[in-house]
Coordinates of C-alpha atoms and ligand atoms in Angstrom, one line a residue:
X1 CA 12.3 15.8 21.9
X2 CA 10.9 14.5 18.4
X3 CA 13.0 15.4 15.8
X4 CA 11.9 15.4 12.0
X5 CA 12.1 14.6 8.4
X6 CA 10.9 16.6 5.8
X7 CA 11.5 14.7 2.4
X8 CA 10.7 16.8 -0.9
X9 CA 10.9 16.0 -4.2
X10 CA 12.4 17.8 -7.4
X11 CA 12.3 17.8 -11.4
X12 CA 9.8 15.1 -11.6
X13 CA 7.6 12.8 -9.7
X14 CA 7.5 9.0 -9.7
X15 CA 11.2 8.8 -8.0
X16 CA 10.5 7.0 -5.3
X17 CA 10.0 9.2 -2.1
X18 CA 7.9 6.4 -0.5
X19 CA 10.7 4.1 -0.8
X20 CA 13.2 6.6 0.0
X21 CA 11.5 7.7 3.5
X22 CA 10.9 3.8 3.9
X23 CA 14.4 2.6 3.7
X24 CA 15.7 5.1 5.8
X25 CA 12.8 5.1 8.4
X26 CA 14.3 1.3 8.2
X27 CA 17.7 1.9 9.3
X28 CA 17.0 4.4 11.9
X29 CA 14.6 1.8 13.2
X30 CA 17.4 -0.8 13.5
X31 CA 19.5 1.5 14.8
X32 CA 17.0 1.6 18.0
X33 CA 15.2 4.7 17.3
X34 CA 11.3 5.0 17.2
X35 CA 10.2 5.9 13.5
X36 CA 7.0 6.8 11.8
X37 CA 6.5 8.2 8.7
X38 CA 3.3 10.1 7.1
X39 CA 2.5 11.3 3.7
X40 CA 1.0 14.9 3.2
X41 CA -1.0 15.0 -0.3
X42 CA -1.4 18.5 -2.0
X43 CA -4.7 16.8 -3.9
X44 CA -8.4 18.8 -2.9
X45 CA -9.7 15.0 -1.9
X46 CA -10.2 14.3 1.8
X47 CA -8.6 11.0 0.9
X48 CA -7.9 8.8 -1.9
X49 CA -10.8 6.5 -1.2
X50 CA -12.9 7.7 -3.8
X51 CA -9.9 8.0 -6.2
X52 CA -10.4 5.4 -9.5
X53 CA -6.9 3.0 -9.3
X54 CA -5.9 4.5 -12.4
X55 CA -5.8 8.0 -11.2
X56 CA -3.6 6.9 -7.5
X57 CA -2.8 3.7 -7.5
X58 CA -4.0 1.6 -5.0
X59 CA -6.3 2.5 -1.7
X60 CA -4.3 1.5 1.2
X61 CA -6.6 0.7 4.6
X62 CA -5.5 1.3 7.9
X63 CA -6.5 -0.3 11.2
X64 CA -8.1 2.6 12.5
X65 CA -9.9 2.6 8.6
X66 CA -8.2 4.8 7.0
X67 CA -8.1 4.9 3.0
X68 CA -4.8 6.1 2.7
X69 CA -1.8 6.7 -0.1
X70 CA -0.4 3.6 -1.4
X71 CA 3.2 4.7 0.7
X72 CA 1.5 4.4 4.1
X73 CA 1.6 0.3 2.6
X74 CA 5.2 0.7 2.2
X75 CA 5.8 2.3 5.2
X76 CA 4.3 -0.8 6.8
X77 CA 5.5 -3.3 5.1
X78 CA 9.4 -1.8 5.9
X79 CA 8.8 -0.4 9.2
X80 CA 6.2 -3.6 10.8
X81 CA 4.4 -0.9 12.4
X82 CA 0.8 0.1 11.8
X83 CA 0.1 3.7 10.3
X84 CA -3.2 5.4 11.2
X85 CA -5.5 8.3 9.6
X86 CA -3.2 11.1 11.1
X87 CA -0.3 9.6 8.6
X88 CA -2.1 10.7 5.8
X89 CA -3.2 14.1 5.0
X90 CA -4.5 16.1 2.3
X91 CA -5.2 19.8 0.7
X92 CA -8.7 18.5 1.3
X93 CA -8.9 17.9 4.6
X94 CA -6.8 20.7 5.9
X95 CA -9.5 23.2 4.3
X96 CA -12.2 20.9 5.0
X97 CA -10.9 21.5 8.7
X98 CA -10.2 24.9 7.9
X99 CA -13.6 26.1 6.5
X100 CA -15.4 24.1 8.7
X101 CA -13.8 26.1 12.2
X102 CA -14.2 29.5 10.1
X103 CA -18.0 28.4 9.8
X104 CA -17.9 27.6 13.8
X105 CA -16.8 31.4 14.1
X106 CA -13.3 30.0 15.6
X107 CA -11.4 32.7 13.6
X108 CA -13.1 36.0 15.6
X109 CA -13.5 38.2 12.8
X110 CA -10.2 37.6 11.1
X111 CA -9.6 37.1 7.3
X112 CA -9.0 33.3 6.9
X113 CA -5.9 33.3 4.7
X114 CA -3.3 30.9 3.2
X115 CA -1.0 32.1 5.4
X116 CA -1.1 31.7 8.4
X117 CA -4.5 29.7 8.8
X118 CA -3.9 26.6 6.5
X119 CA 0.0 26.8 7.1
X120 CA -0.8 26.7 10.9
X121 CA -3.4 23.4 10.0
X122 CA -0.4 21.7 8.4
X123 CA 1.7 22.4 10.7
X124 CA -0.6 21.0 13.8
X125 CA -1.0 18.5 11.5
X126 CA 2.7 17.7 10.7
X127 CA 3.3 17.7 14.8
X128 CA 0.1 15.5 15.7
X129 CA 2.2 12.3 15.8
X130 CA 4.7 13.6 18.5
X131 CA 2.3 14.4 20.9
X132 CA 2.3 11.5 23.1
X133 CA 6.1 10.5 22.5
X134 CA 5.6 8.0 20.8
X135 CA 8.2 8.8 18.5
X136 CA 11.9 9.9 18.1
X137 CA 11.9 10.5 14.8
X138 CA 8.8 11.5 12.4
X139 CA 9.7 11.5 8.9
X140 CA 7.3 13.4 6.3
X141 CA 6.6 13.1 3.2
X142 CA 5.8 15.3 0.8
X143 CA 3.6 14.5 -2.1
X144 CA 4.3 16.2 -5.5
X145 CA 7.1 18.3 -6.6
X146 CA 8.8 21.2 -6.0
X147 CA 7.9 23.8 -7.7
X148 CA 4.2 22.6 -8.1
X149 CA 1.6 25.7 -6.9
X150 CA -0.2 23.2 -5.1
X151 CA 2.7 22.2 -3.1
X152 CA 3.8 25.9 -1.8
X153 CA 1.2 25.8 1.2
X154 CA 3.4 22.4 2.3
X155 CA 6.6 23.8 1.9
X156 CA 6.2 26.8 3.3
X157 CA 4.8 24.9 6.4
X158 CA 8.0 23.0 6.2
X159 CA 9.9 26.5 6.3
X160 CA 8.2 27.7 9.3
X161 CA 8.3 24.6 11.2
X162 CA 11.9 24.4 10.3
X163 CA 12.7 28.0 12.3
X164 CA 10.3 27.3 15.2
X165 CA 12.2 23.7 15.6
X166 CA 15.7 24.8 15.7
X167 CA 18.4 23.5 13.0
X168 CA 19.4 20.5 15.0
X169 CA 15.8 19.2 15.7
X170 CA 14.9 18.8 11.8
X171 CA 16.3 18.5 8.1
X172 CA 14.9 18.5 4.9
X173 CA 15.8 15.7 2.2
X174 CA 15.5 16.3 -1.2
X175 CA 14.7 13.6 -3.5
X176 CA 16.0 14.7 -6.9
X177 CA 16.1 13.1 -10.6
X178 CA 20.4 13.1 -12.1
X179 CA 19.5 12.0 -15.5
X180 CA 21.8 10.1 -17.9
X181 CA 21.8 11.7 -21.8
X182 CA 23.3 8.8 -23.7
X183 CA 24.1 11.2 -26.8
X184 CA 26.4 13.5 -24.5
X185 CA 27.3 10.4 -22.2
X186 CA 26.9 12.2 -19.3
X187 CA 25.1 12.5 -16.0
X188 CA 23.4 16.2 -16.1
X189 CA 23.0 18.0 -13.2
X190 CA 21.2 21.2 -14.2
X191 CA 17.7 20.0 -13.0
X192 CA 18.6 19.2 -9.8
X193 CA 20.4 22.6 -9.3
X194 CA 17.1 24.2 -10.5
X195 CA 14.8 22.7 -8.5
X196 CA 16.6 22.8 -5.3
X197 CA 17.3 27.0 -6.1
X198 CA 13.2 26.9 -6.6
X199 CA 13.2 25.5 -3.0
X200 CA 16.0 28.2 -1.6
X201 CA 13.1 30.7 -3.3
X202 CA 10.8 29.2 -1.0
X203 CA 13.4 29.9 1.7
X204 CA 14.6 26.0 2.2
X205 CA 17.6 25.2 1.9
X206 CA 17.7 21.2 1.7
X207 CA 20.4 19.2 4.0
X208 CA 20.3 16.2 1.6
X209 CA 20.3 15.6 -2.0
X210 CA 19.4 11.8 -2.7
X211 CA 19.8 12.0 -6.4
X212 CA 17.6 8.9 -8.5
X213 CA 20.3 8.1 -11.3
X214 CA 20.6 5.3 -13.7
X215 CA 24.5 5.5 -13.2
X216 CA 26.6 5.6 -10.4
X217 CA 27.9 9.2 -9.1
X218 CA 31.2 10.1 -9.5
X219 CA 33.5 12.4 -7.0
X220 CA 33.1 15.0 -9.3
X221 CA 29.2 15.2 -10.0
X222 CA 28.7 15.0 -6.1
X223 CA 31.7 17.7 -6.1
X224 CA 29.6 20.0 -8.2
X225 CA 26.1 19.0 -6.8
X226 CA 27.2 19.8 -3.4
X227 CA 28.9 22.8 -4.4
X228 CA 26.1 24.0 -6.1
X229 CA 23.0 23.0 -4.1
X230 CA 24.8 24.3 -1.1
X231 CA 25.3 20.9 0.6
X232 CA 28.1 19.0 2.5
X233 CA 29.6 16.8 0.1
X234 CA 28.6 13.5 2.4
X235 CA 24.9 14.6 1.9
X236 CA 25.0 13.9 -1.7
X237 CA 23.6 10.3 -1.7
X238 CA 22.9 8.2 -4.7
X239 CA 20.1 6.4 -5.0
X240 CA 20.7 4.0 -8.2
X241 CA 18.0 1.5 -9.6
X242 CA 18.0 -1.6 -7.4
X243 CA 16.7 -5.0 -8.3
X244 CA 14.3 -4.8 -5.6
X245 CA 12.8 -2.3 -3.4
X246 CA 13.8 -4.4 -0.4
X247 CA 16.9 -3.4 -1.5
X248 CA 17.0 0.2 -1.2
X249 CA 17.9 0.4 3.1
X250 CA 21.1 -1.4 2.4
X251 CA 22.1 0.7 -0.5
X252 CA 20.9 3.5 1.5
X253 CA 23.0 2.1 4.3
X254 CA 25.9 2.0 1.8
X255 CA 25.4 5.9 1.1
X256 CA 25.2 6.4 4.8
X257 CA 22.1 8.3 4.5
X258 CA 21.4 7.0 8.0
X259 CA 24.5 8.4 9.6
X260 CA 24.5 11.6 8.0
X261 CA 20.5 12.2 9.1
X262 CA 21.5 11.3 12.9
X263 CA 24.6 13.4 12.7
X264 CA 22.4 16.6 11.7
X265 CA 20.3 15.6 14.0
X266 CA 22.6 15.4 16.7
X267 CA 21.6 11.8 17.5
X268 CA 23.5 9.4 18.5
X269 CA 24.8 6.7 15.7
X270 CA 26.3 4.4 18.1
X271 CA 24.2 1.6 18.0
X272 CA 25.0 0.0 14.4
X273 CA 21.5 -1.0 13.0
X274 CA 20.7 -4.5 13.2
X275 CA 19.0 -5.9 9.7
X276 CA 20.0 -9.3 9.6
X277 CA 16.5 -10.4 9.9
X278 CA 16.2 -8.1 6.8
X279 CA 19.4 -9.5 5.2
X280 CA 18.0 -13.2 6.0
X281 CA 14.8 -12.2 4.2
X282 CA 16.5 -10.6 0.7
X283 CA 18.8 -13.9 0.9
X284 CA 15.6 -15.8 0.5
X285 CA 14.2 -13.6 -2.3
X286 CA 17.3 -13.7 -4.3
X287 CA 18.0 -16.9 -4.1
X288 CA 14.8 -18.9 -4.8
X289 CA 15.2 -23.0 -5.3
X290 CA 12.0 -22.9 -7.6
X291 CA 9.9 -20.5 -9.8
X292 CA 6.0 -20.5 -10.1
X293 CA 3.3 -18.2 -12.0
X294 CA 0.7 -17.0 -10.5
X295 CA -2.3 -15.4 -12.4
X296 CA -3.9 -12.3 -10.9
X297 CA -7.1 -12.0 -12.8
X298 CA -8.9 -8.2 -12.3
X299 CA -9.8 -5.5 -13.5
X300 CA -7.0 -3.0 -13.5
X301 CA -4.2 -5.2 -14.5
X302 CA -2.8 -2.8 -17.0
X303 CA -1.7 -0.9 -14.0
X304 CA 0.7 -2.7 -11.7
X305 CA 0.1 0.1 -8.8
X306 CA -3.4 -0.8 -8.7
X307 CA -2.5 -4.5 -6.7
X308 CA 0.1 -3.0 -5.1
X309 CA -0.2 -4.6 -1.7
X310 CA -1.1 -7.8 -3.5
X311 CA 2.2 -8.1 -5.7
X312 CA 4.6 -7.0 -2.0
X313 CA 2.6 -9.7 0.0
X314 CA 3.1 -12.4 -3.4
X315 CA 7.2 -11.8 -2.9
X316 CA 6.6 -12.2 1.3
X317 CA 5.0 -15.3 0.6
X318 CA 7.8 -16.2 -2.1
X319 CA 10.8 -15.2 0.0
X320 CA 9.0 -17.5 3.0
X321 CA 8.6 -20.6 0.3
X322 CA 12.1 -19.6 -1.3
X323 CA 9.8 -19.6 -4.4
X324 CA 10.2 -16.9 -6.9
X325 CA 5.9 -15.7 -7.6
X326 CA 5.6 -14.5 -10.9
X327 CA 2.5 -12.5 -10.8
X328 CA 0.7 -12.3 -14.4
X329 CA -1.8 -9.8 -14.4
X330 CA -4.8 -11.5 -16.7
X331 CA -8.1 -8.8 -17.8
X332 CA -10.8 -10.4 -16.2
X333 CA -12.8 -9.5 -19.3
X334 CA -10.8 -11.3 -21.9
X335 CA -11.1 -14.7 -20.6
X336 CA -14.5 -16.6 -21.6
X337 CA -15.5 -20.4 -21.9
X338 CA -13.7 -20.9 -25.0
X339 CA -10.2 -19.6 -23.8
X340 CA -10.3 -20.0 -20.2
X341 CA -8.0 -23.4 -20.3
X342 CA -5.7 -21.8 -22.9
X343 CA -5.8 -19.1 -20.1
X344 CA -5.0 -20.6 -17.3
X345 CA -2.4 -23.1 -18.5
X346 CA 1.0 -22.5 -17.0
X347 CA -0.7 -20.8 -13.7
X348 CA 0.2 -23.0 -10.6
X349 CA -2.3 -21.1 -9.0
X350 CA -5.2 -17.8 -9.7
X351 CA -5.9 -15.0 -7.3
X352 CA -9.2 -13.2 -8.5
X353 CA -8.4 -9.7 -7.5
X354 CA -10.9 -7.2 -5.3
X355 CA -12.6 -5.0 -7.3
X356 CA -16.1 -2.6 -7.8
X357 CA -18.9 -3.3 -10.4
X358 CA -20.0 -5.1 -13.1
X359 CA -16.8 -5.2 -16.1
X360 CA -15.6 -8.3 -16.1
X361 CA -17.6 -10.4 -13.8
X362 CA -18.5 -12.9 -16.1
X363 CA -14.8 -13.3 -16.9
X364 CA -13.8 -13.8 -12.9
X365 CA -16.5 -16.7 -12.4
X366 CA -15.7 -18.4 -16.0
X367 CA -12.2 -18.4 -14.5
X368 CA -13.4 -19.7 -11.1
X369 CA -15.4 -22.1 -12.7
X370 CA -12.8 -23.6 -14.2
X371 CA -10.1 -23.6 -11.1
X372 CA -12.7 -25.0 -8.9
X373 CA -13.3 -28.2 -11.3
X374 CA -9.6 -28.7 -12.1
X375 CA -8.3 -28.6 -8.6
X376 CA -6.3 -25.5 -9.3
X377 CA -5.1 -23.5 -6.2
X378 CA -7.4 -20.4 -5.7
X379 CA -7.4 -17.7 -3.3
X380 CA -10.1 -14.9 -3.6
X381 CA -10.0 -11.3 -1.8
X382 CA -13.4 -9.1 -1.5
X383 CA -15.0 -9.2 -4.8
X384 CA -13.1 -12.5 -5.3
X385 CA -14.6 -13.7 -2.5
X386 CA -18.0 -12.6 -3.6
X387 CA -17.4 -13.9 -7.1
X388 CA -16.0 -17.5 -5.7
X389 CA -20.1 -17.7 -3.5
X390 CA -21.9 -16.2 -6.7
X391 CA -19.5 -18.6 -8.8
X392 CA -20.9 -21.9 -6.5
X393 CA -24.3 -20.8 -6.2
X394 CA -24.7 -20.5 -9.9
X395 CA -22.9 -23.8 -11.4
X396 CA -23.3 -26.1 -7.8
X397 CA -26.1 -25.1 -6.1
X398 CA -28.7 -24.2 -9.4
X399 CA -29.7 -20.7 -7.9
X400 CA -30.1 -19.7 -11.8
X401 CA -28.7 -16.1 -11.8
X402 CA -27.2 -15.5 -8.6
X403 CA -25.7 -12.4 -7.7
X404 CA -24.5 -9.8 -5.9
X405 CA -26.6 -7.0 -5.2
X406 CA -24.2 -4.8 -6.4
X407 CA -24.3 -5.6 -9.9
X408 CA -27.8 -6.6 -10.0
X409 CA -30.2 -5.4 -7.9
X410 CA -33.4 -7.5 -9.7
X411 CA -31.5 -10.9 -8.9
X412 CA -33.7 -13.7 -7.5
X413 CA -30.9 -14.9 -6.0
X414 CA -28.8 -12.0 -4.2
X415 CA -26.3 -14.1 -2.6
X416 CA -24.2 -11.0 -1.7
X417 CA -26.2 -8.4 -0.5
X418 CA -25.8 -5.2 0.6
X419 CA -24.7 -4.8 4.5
X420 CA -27.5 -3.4 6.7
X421 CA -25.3 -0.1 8.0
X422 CA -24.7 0.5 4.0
X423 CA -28.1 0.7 3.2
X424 CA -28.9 4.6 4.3
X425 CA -25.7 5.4 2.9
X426 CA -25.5 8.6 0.3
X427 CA -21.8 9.7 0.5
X428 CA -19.4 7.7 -1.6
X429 CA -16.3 9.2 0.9
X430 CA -15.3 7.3 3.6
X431 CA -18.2 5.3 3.9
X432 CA -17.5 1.8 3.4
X433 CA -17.2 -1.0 5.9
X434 CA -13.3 0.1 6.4
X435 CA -10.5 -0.9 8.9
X436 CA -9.8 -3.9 11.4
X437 CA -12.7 -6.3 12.2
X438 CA -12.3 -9.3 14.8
X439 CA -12.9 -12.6 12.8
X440 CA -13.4 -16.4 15.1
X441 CA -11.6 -19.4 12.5
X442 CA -13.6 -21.9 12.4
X443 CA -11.8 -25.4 14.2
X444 CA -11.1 -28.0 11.5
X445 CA -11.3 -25.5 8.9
X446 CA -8.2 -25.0 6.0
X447 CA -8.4 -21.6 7.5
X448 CA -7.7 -22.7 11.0
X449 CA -4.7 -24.3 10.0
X450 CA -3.8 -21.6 8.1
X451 CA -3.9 -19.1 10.9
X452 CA -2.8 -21.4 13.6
X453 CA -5.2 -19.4 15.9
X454 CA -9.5 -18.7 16.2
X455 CA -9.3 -15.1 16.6
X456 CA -7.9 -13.3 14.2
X457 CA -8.5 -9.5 12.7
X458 CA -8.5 -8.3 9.5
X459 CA -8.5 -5.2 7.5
X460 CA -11.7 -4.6 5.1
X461 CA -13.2 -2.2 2.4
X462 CA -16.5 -3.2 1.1
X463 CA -20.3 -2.3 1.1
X464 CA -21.3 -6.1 0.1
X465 CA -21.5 -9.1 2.1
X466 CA -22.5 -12.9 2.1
X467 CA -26.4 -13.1 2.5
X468 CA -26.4 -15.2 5.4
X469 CA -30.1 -16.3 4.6
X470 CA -28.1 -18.7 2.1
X471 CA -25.4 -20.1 4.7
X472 CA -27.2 -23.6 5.4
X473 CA -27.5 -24.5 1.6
X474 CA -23.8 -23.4 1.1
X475 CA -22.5 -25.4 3.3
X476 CA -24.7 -28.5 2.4
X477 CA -23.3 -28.3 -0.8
X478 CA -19.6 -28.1 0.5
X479 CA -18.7 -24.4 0.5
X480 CA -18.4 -23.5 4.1
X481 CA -18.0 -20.7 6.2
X482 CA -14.5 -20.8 8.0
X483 CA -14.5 -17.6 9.6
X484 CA -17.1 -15.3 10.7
X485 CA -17.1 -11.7 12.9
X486 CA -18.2 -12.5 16.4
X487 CA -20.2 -9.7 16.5
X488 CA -22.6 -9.6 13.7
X489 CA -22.1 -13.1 12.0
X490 CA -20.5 -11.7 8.8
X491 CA -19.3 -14.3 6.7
X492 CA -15.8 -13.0 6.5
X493 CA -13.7 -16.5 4.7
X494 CA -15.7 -19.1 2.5
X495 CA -14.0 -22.3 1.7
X496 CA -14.2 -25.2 -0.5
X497 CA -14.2 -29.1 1.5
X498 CA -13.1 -30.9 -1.6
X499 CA -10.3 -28.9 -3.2
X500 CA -6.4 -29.0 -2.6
X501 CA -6.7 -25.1 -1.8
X502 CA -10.0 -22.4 -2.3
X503 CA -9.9 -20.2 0.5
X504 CA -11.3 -16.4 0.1
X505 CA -11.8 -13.9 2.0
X506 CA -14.2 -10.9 2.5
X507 CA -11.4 -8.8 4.3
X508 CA -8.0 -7.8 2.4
X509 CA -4.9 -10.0 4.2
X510 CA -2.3 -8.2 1.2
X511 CA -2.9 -5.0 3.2
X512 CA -0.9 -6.9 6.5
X513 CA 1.7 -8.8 5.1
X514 CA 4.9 -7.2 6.0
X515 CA 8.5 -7.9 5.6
X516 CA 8.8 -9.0 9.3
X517 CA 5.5 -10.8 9.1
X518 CA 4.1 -12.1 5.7
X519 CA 0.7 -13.1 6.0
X520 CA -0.2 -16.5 6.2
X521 CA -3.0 -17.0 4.2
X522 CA -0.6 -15.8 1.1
X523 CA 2.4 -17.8 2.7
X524 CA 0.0 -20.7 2.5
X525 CA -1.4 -19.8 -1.1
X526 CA 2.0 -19.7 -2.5
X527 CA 2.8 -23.1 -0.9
X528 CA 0.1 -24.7 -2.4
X529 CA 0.6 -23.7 -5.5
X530 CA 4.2 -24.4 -5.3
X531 CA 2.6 -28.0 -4.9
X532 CA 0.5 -28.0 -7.4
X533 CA 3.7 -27.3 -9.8
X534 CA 6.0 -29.7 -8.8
X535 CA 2.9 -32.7 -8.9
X536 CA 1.9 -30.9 -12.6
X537 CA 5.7 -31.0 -13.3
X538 CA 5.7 -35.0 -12.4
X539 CA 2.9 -35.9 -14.7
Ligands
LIG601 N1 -17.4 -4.1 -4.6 C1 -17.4 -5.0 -3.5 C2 -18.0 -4.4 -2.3 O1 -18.1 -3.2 -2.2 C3 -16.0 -5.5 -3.2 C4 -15.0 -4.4 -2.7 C5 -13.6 -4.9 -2.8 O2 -13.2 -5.8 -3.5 N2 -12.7 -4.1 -2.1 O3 -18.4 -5.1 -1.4

């Protein structure tokens, strides 16, 4: 039988609960046991995907094309296991689901009500994942906080669930803030009793405290914490600030979160988990032989959640190259002809980030511009990938005023244009070119050797695409196609011939690189910027 994980969050939000539910979905996986995690968001969108980065954070893709909550990337990238739409649910869609069966007459009459119609959806929903068996264990997430009227429908979900399961079959974690007042000198406990007495009002009484602190825990604050929150004294577990994320399983491990969660469970904890190939990894990160920066010129820089999946894959790549990435965020509107060089200067290499519409274009290709004629390692993702063509087509090719489509539709030269199935599009949700494609590598290509392999897949979010009406005259004038979906000739990498390393691509690679597996095309990036350093540092 599948057992679960309910993790809940109290006094405020920002502590972590993707990380937490990560690093111990971690250990019970090397400890044998089949994991998954999903997040369950109390906000009235169907999903994130029409969410502005400032607002959520980034918009994490799945395989099956889901625009998800930037955890479901965590989860991945801890767990090297793909996630799917049913790990990621919202207010939204369980009323959307809701309203939509009342209007099929499904509900015979009744009253459609909080209780039990929506609690029911979320709990279906909250069971979905066990119903082939593909799981032992299925950890949830809750979004928000305790406490939060949104959040009630959730937890009291979580309530019933927990009665219908049985004890032994499920727990609840709470993740809780144990703040540090330097004027008293003390670790303060008070919120954490509050918020876990507003849960008992919901009628859940939480197995596990993991308590975010700045300091470690003493005997006698998890002596009171436990007495007073009405938990064992081994399920108080700290959860201190750690260097890294990556670190958080073995701190975790140290807390015995892991053991205490199987031995509620009534699982077995025989099996010691097995993380040296996590171990061999954070001996990489922390102990790099050299140190490059690399700029990440965009749009939302001021926001480092906005490139999440771009800054994980960067310390992949790094731990791979035992190279520490420094990732410096640049405004893609700040940089111009005058500055770009002054710009640029220390980078050993320049992602241009993915992006929508028109604010800082200009800066993104004057920044091209200038990495392309200076040899400077460049790697482009989906609107740098469109920039990079508009970028060649403009200062190589003479196509005066190329474009994309998207940001000017009166172009002469539209050398991204929008993709057929977009063009009857109306709704904003959901409705992008989203999830795996198949892509054929090119043989010969930088990309080729890159991959090692012809057929790869990739994960995409985008509307716009390379107008394939202007393929031949890009790749007479040395930008080539590398690699191309089988099915409808996309032009999903582009390339430069003469230039140590421009690759781009139309899909997003940051959204697959994992601990376990960091993807390539960064691993590759990061080397040859790495180069590019040490033959800078020579001259
Ligand atoms: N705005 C571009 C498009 O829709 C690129 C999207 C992206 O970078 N994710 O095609």
């Amino acid at each position: 039988m599948t057992k679960y994980i309910f993790v809940t969050g109290g006094v405020t939000s920002s502590l972590g609960k993707g990380i937490i539910s990560a690093s111990l979905a971690k250990l019970l996986q090397a400890r044998g046991y089949r994991v998954t995690i999903q997040k369950f968001d109390p906000y009235i969108n169907i999903d994130p995907g029409t969410l502005n980065p400032y607002e959520h954070g980034e918009c994490y893709v799945t395989e099956d094309g889901a625009e998800t909550d930037l955890d479901l990337g965590h989860y991945e990238r801890f767990l090297n296991t793909p996630t799917s739409q049913a790990n990621n649910v919202t207010t939204g869609r369980i009323y959307q689901h809701v309203i939509e069966k009342e209007r099929q007459g499904a509900f015979l009459g009744k009253t459609v009500q909080v209780v039990p119609h929506i609690t029911d959806e979320i709990k279906r929903r909250m069971c979905l994942l066990a119903n082939d068996g593909q799981y032992d264990i299925i950890i949830t997430e809750l979004g928000g906080t305790v406490g939060d009227i949104e959040s009630l429908p959730f937890v009291e979900a979580v309530r019933q669930l927990r009665w219908e399961l049985g004890t032994n079959n499920s727990l609840v974690i709470h993740l809780t803030l144990v703040p540090f007042l330097a004027a008293a000198g003390e670790l303060k406990t008070k919120p954490t009793q509050h918020s876990v007495k507003t849960l008992l009002e919901y009628g859940v009484q939480p197995d596990v405290l993991v308590c975010r602190t700045e300091h470690h825990l003493s005997s006698e604050i998890r002596k009171k914490l436990a007495l007073f929150c009405n938990v064992n004294i081994n399920a108080v577990v700290e959860s201190i600030d750690a260097p890294s994320i990556y670190d958080v399983p073995l701190l975790m491990l140290k807390e015995q979160l892991d053991k205490t969660v199987l031995t509620k469970l009534k699982l077995s904890t025989k099996n010691d988990p097995d993380l040296a190939s996590w171990k061999a990894f954070l001996g990489k990160l922390k102990n790099p032989t050299e140190e490059i920066t690399i700029g990440l010129v965009g749009k939302y820089v001021e926001l480092p959640d906005a490139y999440k999946s771009i800054n994980e894959a960067f310390i992949h790549a790094g731990a791979v190259n035992e190279c520490k990435v420094r990732v410096k965020s640049i405004a893609a509107e700040s940089i111009n002809p005058d500055n770009v060089a002054e710009k640029l200067k220390k980078l050993s290499g320049v992602l241009v980030a993915p992006g929508f519409g028109e604010r800082g274009l200009d800066g993104k290709l004057v920044a091209i511009r200038y990495i392309r004629e200076n040899h400077i390692p460049f790697f482009g993702i989906c609107l740098g990938m469109q920039c990079a063509v508009i970028e060649f087509g403009r200062n190589v090719m003479g196509l005066k005023n190329a474009n994309s489509y998207e940001m000017d539709q009166q172009t002469k030269h539209p050398v991204i244009a929008l993709m057929e199935a977009q063009k009857k599009v109306t709704d904003m949700g959901g409705t992008m070119r989203l999830g795996a494609y198949d892509c054929e590598v090119k043989k010969g290509t930088k990309a080729a050797a890159i991959y090692g392999k012809a057929k790869i897949s990739e994960r995409h979010r985008h509307r716009y695409e390379f107008n394939n009406k202007y393929l031949d005259q890009y790749e007479k004038a040395g930008m080539i196609a590398s690699g191309i979906n089988p099915e409808n000739n996309l032009v999903e990498i582009v390339e430069l011939k003469d230039h140590p390393f421009f690759v781009a691509g139309q899909f997003h690679p940051e959204l697959k690189s994992t601990v376990a597996n960091p993807h390539p095309l960064f691993v590759s990036f990061v080397a040859a910027s790495l180069a590019y350093h040490k033959e800078k540092k020579q001259k």
